[in-house]
Short mmCIF file of C-alpha atoms in Angstrom, two decimals:
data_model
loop_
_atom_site.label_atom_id
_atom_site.label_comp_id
_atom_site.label_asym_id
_atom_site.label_seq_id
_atom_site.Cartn_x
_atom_site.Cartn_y
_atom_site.Cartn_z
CA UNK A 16 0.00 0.00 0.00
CA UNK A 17 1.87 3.27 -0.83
CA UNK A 18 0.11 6.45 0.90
CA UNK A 19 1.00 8.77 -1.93
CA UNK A 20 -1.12 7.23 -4.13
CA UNK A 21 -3.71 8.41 -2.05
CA UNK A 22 -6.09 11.24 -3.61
CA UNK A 23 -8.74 12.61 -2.54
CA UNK A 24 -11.21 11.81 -5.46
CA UNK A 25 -9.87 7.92 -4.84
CA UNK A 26 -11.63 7.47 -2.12
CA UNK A 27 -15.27 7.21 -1.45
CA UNK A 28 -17.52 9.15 -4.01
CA UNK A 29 -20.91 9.65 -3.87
CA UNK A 30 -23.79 8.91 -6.78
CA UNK A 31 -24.12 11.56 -8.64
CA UNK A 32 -27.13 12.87 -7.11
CA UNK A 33 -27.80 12.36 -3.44
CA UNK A 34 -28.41 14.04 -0.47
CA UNK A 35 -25.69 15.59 1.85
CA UNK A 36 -25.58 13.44 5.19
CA UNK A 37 -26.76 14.49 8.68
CA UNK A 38 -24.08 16.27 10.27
CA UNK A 39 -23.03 16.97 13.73
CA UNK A 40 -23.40 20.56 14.35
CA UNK A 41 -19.96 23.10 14.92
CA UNK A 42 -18.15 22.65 18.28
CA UNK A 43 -17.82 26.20 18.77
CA UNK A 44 -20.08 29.34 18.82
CA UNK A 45 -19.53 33.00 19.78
CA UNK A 46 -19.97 32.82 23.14
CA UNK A 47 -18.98 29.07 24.01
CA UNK A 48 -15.06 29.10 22.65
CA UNK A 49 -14.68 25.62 25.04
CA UNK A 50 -16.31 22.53 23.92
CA UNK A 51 -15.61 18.35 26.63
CA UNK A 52 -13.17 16.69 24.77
CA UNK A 53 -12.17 12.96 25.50
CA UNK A 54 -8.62 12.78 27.60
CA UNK A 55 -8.28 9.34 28.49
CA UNK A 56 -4.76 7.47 28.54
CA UNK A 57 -5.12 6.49 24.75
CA UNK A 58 -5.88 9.94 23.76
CA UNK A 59 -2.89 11.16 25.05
CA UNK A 60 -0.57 8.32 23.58
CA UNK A 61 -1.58 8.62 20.40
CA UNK A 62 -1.57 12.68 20.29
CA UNK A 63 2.44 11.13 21.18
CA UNK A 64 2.43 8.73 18.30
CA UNK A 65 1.49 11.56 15.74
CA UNK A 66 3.79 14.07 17.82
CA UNK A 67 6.50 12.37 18.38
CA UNK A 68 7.55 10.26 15.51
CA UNK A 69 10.92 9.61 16.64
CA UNK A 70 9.94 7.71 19.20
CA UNK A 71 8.56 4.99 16.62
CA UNK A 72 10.43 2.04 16.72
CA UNK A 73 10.30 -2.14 15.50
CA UNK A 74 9.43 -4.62 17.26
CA UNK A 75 10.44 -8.47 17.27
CA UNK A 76 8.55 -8.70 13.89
CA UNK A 77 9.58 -5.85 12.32
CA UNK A 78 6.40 -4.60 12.53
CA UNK A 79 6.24 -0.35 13.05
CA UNK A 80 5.16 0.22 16.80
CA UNK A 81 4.68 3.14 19.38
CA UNK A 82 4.84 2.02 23.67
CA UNK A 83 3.08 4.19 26.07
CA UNK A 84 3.95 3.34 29.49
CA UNK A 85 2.31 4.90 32.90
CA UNK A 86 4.22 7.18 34.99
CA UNK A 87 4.48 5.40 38.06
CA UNK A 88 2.92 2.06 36.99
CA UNK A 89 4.99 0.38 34.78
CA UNK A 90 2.57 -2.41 33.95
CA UNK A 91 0.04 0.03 32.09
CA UNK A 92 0.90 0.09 28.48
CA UNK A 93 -0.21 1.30 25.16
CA UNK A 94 0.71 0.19 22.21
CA UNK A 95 0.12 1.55 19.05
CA UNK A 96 0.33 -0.20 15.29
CA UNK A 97 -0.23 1.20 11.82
CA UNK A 98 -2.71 -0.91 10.08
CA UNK A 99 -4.28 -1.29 6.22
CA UNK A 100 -7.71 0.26 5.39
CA UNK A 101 -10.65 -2.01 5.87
CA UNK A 102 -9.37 -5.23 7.39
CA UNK A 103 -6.91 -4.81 10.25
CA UNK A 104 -3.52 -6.16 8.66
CA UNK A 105 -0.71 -4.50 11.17
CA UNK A 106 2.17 -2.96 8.88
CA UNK A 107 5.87 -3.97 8.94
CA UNK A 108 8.28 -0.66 9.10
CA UNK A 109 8.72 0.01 5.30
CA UNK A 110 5.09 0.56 4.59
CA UNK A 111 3.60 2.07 8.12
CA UNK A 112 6.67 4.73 8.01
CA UNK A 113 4.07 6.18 4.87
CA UNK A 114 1.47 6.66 7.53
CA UNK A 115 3.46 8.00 10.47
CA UNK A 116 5.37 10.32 8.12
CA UNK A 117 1.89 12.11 7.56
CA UNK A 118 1.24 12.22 11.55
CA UNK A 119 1.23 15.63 12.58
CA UNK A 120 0.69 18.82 13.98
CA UNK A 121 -2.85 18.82 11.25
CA UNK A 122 -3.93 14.96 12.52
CA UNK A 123 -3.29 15.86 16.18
CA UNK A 124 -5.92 18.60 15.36
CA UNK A 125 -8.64 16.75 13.98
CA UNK A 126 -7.48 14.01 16.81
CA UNK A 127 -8.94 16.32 19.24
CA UNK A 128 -11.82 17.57 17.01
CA UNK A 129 -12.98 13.76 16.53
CA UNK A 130 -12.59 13.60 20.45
CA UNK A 131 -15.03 16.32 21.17
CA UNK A 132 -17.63 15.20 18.91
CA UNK A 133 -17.13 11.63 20.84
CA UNK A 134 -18.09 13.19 23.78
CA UNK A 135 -21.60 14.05 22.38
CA UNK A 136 -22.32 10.56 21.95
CA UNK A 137 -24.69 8.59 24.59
CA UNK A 138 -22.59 4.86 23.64
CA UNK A 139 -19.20 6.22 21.31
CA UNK A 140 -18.64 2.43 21.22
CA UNK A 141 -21.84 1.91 19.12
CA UNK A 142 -21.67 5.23 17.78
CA UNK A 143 -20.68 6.73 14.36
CA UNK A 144 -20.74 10.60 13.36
CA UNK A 145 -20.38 12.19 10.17
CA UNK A 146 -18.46 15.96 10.12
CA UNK A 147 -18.75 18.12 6.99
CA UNK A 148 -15.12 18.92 5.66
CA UNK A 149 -15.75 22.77 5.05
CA UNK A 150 -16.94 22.96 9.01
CA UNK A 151 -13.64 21.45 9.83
CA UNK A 152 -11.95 23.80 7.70
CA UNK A 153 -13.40 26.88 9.58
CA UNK A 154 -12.26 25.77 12.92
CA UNK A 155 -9.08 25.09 12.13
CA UNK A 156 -9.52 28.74 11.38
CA UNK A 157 -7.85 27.55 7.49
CA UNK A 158 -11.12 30.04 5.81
CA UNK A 159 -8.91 33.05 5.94
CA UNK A 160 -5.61 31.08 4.67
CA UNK A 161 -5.36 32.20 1.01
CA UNK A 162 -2.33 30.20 0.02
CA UNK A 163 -4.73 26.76 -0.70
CA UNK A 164 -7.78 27.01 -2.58
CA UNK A 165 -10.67 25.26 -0.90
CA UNK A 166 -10.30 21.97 -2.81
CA UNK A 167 -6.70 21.73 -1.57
CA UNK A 168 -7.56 22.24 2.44
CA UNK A 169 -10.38 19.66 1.82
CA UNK A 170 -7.66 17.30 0.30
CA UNK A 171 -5.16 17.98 3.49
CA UNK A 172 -8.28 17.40 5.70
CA UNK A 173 -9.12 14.09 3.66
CA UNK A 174 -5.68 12.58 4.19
CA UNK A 175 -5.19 13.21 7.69
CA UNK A 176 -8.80 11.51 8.46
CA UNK A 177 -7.23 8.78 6.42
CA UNK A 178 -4.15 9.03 8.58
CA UNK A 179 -6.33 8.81 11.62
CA UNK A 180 -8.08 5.46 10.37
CA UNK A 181 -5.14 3.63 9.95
CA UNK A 182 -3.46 4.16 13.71
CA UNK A 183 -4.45 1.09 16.08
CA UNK A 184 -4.50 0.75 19.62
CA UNK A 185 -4.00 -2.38 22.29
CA UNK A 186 -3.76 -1.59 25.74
CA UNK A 187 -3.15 -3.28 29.09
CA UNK A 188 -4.07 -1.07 31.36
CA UNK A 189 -5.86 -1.09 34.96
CA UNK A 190 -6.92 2.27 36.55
CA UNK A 191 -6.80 2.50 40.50
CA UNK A 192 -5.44 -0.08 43.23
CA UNK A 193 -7.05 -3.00 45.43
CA UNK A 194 -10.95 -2.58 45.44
CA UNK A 195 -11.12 0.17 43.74
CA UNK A 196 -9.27 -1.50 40.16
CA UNK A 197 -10.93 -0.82 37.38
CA UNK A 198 -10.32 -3.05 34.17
CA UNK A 199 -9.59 -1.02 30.83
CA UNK A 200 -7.86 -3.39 28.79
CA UNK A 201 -8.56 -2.92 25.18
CA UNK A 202 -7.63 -5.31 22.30
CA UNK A 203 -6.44 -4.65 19.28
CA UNK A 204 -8.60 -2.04 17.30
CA UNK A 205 -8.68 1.04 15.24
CA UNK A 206 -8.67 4.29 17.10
CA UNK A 207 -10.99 6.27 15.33
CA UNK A 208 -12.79 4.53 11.68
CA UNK A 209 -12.73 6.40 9.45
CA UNK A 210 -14.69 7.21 5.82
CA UNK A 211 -14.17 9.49 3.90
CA UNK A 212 -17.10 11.01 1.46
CA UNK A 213 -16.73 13.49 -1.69
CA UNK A 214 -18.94 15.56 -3.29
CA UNK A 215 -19.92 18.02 -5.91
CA UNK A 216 -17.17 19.10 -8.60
CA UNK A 217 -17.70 17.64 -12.51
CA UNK A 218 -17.03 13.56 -13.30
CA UNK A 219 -13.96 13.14 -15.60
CA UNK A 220 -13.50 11.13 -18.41
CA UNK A 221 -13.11 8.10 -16.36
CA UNK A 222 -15.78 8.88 -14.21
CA UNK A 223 -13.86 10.30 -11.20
CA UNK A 224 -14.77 13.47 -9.20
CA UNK A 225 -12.61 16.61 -10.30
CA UNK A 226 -11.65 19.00 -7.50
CA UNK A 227 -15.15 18.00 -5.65
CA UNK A 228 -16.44 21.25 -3.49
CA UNK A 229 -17.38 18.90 -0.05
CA UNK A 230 -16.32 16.02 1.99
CA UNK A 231 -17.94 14.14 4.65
CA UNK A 232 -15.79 12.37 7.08
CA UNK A 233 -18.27 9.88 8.81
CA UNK A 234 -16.25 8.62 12.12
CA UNK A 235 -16.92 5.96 14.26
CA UNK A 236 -15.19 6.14 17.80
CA UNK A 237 -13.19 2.32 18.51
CA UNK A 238 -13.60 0.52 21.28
CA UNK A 239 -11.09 2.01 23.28
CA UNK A 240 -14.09 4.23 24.15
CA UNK A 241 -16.09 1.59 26.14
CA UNK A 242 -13.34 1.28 28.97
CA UNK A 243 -12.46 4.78 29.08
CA UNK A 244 -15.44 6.70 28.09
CA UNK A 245 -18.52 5.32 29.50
CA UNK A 246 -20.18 7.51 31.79
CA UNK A 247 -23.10 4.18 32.95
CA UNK A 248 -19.97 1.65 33.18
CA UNK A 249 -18.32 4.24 34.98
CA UNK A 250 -21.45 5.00 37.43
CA UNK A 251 -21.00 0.94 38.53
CA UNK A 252 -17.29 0.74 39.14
CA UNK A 253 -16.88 -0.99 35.37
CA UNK A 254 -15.41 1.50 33.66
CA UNK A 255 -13.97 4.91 33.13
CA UNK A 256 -15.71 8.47 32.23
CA UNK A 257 -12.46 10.46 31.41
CA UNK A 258 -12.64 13.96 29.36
CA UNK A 259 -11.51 17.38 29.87
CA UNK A 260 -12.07 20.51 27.72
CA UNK A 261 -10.90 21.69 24.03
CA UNK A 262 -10.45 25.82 23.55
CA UNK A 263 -11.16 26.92 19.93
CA UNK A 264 -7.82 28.95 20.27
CA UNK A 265 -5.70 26.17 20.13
CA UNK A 266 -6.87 24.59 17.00
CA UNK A 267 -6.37 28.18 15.27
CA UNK A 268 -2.39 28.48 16.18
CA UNK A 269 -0.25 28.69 13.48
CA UNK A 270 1.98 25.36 12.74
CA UNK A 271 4.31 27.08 10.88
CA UNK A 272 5.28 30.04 13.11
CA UNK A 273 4.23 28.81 16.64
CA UNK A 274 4.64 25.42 16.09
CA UNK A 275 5.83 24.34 20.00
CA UNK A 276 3.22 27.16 21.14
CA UNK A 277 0.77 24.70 19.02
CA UNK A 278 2.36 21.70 20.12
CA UNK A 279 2.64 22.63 24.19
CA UNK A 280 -1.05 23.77 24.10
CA UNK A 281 -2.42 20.48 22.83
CA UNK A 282 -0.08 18.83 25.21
CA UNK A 283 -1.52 20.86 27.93
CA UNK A 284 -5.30 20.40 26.99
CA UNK A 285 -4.95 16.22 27.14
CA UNK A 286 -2.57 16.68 30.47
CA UNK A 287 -5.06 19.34 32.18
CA UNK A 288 -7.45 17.16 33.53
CA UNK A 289 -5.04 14.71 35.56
CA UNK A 290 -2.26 17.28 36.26
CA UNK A 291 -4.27 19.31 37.77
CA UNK A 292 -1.71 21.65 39.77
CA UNK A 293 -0.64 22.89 36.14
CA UNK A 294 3.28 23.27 37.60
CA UNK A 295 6.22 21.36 35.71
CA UNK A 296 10.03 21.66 35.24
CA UNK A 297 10.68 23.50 31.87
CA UNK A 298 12.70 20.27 30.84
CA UNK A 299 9.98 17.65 31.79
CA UNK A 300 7.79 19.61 29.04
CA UNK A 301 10.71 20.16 26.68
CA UNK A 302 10.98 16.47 26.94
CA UNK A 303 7.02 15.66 26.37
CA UNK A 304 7.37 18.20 22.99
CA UNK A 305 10.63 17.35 21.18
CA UNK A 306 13.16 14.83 21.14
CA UNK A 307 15.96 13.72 23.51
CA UNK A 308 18.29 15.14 21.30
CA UNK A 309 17.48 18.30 20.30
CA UNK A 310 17.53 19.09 23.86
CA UNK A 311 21.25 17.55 24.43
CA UNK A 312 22.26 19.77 21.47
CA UNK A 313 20.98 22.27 23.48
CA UNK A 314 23.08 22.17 26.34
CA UNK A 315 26.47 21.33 24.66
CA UNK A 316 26.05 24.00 22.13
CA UNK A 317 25.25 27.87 23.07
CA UNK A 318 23.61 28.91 19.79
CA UNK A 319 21.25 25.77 19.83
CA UNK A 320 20.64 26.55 23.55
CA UNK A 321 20.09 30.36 22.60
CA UNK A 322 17.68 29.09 19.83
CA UNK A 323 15.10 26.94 22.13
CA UNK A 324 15.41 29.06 25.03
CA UNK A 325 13.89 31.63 22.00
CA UNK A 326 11.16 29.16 20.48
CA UNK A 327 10.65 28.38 24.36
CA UNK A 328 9.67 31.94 25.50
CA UNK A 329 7.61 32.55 21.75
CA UNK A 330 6.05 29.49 22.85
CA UNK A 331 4.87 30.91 26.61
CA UNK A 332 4.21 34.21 24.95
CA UNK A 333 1.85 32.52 21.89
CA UNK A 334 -0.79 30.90 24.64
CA UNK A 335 -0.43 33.91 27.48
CA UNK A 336 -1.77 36.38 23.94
CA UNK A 337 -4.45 33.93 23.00
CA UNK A 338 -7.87 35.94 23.33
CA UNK A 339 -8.67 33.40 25.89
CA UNK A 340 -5.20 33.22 27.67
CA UNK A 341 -3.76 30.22 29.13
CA UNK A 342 -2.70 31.48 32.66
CA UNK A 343 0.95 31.25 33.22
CA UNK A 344 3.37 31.49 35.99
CA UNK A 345 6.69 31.50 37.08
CA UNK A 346 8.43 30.25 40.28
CA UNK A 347 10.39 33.30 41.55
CA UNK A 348 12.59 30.78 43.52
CA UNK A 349 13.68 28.64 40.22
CA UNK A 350 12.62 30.99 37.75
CA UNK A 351 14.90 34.48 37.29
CA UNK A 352 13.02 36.85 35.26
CA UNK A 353 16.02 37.11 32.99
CA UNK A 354 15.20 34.07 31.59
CA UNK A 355 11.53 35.19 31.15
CA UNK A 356 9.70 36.17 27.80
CA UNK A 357 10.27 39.73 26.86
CA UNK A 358 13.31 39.99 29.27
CA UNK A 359 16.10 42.21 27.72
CA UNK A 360 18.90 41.43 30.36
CA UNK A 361 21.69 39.59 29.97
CA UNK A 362 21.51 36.18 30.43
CA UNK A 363 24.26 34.64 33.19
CA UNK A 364 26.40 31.81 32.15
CA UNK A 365 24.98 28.19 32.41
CA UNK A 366 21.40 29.56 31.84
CA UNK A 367 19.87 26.78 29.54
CA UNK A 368 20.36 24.61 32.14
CA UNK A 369 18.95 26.74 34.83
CA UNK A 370 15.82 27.08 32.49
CA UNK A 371 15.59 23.23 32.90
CA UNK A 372 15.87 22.92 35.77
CA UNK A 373 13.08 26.20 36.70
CA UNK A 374 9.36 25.54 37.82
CA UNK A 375 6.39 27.05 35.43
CA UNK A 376 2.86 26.60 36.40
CA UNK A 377 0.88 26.69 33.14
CA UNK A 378 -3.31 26.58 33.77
CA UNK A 379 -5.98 26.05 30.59
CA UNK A 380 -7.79 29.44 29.56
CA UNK A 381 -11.18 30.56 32.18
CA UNK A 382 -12.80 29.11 33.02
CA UNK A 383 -11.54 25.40 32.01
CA UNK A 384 -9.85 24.91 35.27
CA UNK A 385 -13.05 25.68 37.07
CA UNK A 386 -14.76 23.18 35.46
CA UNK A 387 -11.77 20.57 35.58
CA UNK A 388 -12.58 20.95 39.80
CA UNK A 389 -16.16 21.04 39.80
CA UNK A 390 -16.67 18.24 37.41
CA UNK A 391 -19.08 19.51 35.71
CA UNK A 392 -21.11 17.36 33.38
CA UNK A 393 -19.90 17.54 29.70
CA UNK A 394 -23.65 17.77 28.51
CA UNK A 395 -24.23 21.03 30.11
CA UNK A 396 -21.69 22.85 27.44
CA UNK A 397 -23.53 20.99 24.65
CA UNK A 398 -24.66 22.94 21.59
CA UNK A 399 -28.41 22.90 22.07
CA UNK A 400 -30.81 25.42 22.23
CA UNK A 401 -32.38 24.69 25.46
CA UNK A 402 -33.01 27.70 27.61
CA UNK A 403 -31.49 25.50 31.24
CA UNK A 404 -28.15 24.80 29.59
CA UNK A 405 -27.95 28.20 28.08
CA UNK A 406 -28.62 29.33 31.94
CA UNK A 407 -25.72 27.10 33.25
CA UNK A 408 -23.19 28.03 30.82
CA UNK A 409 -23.78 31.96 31.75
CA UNK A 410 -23.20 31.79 35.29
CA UNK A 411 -20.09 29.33 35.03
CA UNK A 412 -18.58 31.83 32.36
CA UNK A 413 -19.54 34.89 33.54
CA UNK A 414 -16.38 37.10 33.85
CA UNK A 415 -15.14 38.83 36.92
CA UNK A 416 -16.33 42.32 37.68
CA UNK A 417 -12.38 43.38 38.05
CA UNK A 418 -11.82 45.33 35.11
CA UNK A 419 -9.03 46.03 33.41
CA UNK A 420 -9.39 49.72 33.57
CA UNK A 421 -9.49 49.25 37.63
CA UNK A 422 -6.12 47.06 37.26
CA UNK A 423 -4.50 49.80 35.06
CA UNK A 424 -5.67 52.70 37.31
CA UNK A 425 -4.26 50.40 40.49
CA UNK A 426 -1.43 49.96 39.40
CA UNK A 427 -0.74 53.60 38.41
CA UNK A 428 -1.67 54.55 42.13
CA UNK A 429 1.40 52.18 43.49
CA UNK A 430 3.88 53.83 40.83
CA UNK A 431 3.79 50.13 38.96
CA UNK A 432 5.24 49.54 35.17
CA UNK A 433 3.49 46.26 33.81
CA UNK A 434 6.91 45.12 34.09
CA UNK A 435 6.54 45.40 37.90
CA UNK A 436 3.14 43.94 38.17
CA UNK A 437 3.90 41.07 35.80
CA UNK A 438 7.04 40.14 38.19
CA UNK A 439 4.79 40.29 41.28
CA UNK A 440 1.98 38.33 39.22
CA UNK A 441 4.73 35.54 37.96
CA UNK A 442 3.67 36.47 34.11
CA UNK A 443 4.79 37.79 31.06
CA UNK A 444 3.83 41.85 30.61
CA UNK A 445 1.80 41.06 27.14
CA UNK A 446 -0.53 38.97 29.88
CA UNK A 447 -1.17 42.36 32.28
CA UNK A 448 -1.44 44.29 29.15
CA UNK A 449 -4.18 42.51 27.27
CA UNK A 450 -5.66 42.16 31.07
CA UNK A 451 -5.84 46.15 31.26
CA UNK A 452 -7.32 46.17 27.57
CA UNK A 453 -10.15 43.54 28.76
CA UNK A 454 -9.21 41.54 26.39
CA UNK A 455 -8.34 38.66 29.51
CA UNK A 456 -10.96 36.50 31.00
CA UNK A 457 -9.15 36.39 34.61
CA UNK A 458 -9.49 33.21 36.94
CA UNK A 459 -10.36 33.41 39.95
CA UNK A 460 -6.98 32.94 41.77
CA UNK A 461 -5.97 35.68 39.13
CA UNK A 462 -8.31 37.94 40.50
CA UNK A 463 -7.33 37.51 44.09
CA UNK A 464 -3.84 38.01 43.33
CA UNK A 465 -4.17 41.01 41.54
CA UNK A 466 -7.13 42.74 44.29
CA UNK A 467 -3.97 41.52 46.95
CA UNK A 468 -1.28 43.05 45.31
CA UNK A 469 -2.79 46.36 43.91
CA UNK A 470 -4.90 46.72 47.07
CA UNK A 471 -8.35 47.00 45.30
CA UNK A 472 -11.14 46.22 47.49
CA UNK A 473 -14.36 43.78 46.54
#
């Protein structure tokens, strides 16, 4: 099977006249930028298998193969295989390196976008859902890129849902200890099926589709879904009900000029809901984003080091700009603000490894991490027109009554630069900036910080 041969019109076509498919409706609207998302321990190995393709290997066999192993329980594994359309055949390592060579920063997208509408399904495991191409196109926010005509973004969508259908999953994997184990082993199975539809566009002479103006990606959910996404098996001890939330923001980022701003915010959005304290070691997230080596090159040689210290703080500075921020934070005690985005002092001797070695706490845009900590039912964010929900999702969003122009006049009062107040805060100035221009939704330990410091009464 060579990949390349691939095209989009090869692959499913409709008659010539029929009726577009039901479709699930957008993830995001105006005022609801957040949509559940599933999380679960094979959604965030295989966001690794299309991240990290280094990390690919062979096994005995010389078949292609990606291990996930638990932090702290060695016994829970994932494995991952490359398999043929239709029947599952797993691939040796000349013909799967076709697939994983098209894993990516686009397929970890729609990853996450087939994850979210998962989570709208009563039974994903019996499920299937159908997404309209030109939808998927707008929120990767790809309607304003004017370098691919329409037919070409449908084709890059096309191939990475191909992509996506042809990465398997067998796990061995039990959640919890003594009584309170829960079984999630999961054979070997597809992680997301996938078809993909064209329409429109004129037959050609041997009665293919030319440049059709639609696709339909019709996805059904594998079975991976029953141990770690089922909300009844999870209500009698059976199973597990794992998801978290997806911003719209993220999927927008640009690959090709914030790339590890792209690829630390989907790392964060799968990691969010377990690692809940949002604080790491610069290096343990280097090491989660880019290979082993890159970072060794790093520390032996000064203009590598001076290079990802540089992508590292456009990174941090990408997310804190978003128009729904991700809340960052430095450790004063590990973290000098010389080594800080937007710092313009000199930076000591044997930095790059005291930027390892520093402490960042890195939250999920407001009001995410609220929601993380209540719980709150996935089905109240749903996009429904029902007057209750509507009601919900108001009062859990609603943003604080700390405005910016109180910050900005504040701050004045104490003789503060944003530079000042951004130290204090543990964040980059761009972040008290866009707070002060209300373009910020604060959190709520945010907000208490900043009435602390600036003295500004309830």
């Amino acid at each position: 099977m060579i990949f390349e041969n691939v095209r989009l019109k090869n692959l499913v076509q409709a008659p010539k006249v029929q009726h577009p498919p039901q479709t699930e409706p957008t993830l995001f609207e105006s005022n609801r930028p957040f949509t559940p998302a599933a999380t679960a321990a094979p959604m965030v190995s295989s966001l690794q298998a299309q991240l990290r393709k280094d990390r690919w290997g062979k096994d005995a066999s010389g078949l292609a193969y990606f291990l996930h192993q638990a932090k702290g329980k060695s016994s829970n594994i994932i494995e991952h295989y490359i398999t043929t359309p239709g029947k599952i055949t797993i691939l040796p390592w000349d013909e799967a390196i076709q697939i994983i060579d098209k894993f990516g920063l686009l397929t970890a997208k729609l990853h996450l976008i087939f994850a979210a509408h998962t989570m709208r399904q009563d039974k994903a495991w019996e499920s299937h859902f159908t997404l309209k191409g030109s939808d998927i196109i707008a929120e990767l926010g790809w309607d304003k890129r004017t370098d691919l005509n329409k037919f070409q973004k449908l084709n890059e969508v096309a191939k990475a849902a191909f992509a996506l259908g042809c990465l398997t999953i067998q796990a061995t994997w039990v959640e919890g200890w003594d009584r309170k184990r829960v079984e999630c082993s999961v054979q070997t199975s597809r992680m997301w099926e996938t078809l993909v539809e064209v329409r429109g566009g004129q037959l050609n002479l041997k009665g293919k589709i030319d440049e059709p103006t639609e696709v339909y990606i019709t996805v059904r959910p594998g079975l991976w879904t029953y141990a770690f996404l089922n909300k009844a098996g999870y209500e009698a001890k059976k199973a597990l009900y794992q998801f978290g939330y997806l911003a719209q923001d993220i999927l927008k980022i640009d690959p090709y000029h914030d790339e590890l701003a792209l690829r630390l915010g989907l790392h964060l959005t799968l990691e969010s809901r377990f690692h809940t304290s949002g604080t790491y070691k610069v290096q343990t997230l280097l090491e989660a984003l880019l290979p082993q080596t890159d970072i060794n090159e790093a520390i032996e040689n000064r203009d590598k080091a001076y290079k990802l210290t540089n992508r590292w703080n456009h990174a941090l500075e990408v997310l804190s700009e978003l128009k729904r921020a991700f809340q960052i934070e430095f450790d004063p005690a590990t973290y000098p603000e010389q080594l800080r985005p937007g710092s313009k002092a000199r930076k000591p001797r044997g930095y790059f490894e005291r930027l390892l070695a520093a402490k960042i706490t890195i939250h999920p845009p407001a009001p995410i991490p609220e929601l993380l900590a209540a719980k709150t039912d996935p089905k109240l964010v749903l996009p429904k027109s029902n007057p209750a929900i509507q009601t919900v999702n108001s009062s859990t969003t609603t943003s604080t009554e700390l405005t910016g122009e109180q910050i900005r006049l504040a701050r004045q009062a104490k003789g503060w630069s944003q530079v000042k107040l951004a130290g204090w805060l543990g964040v980059t100035q761009a972040f008290v900036s866009n707070i002060e221009k209300g373009n910020r939704t604060l959190s709520k330990e945010m907000e208490a910080k900043l009435r602390k410091l600036l003295d500004i009464q309830d």
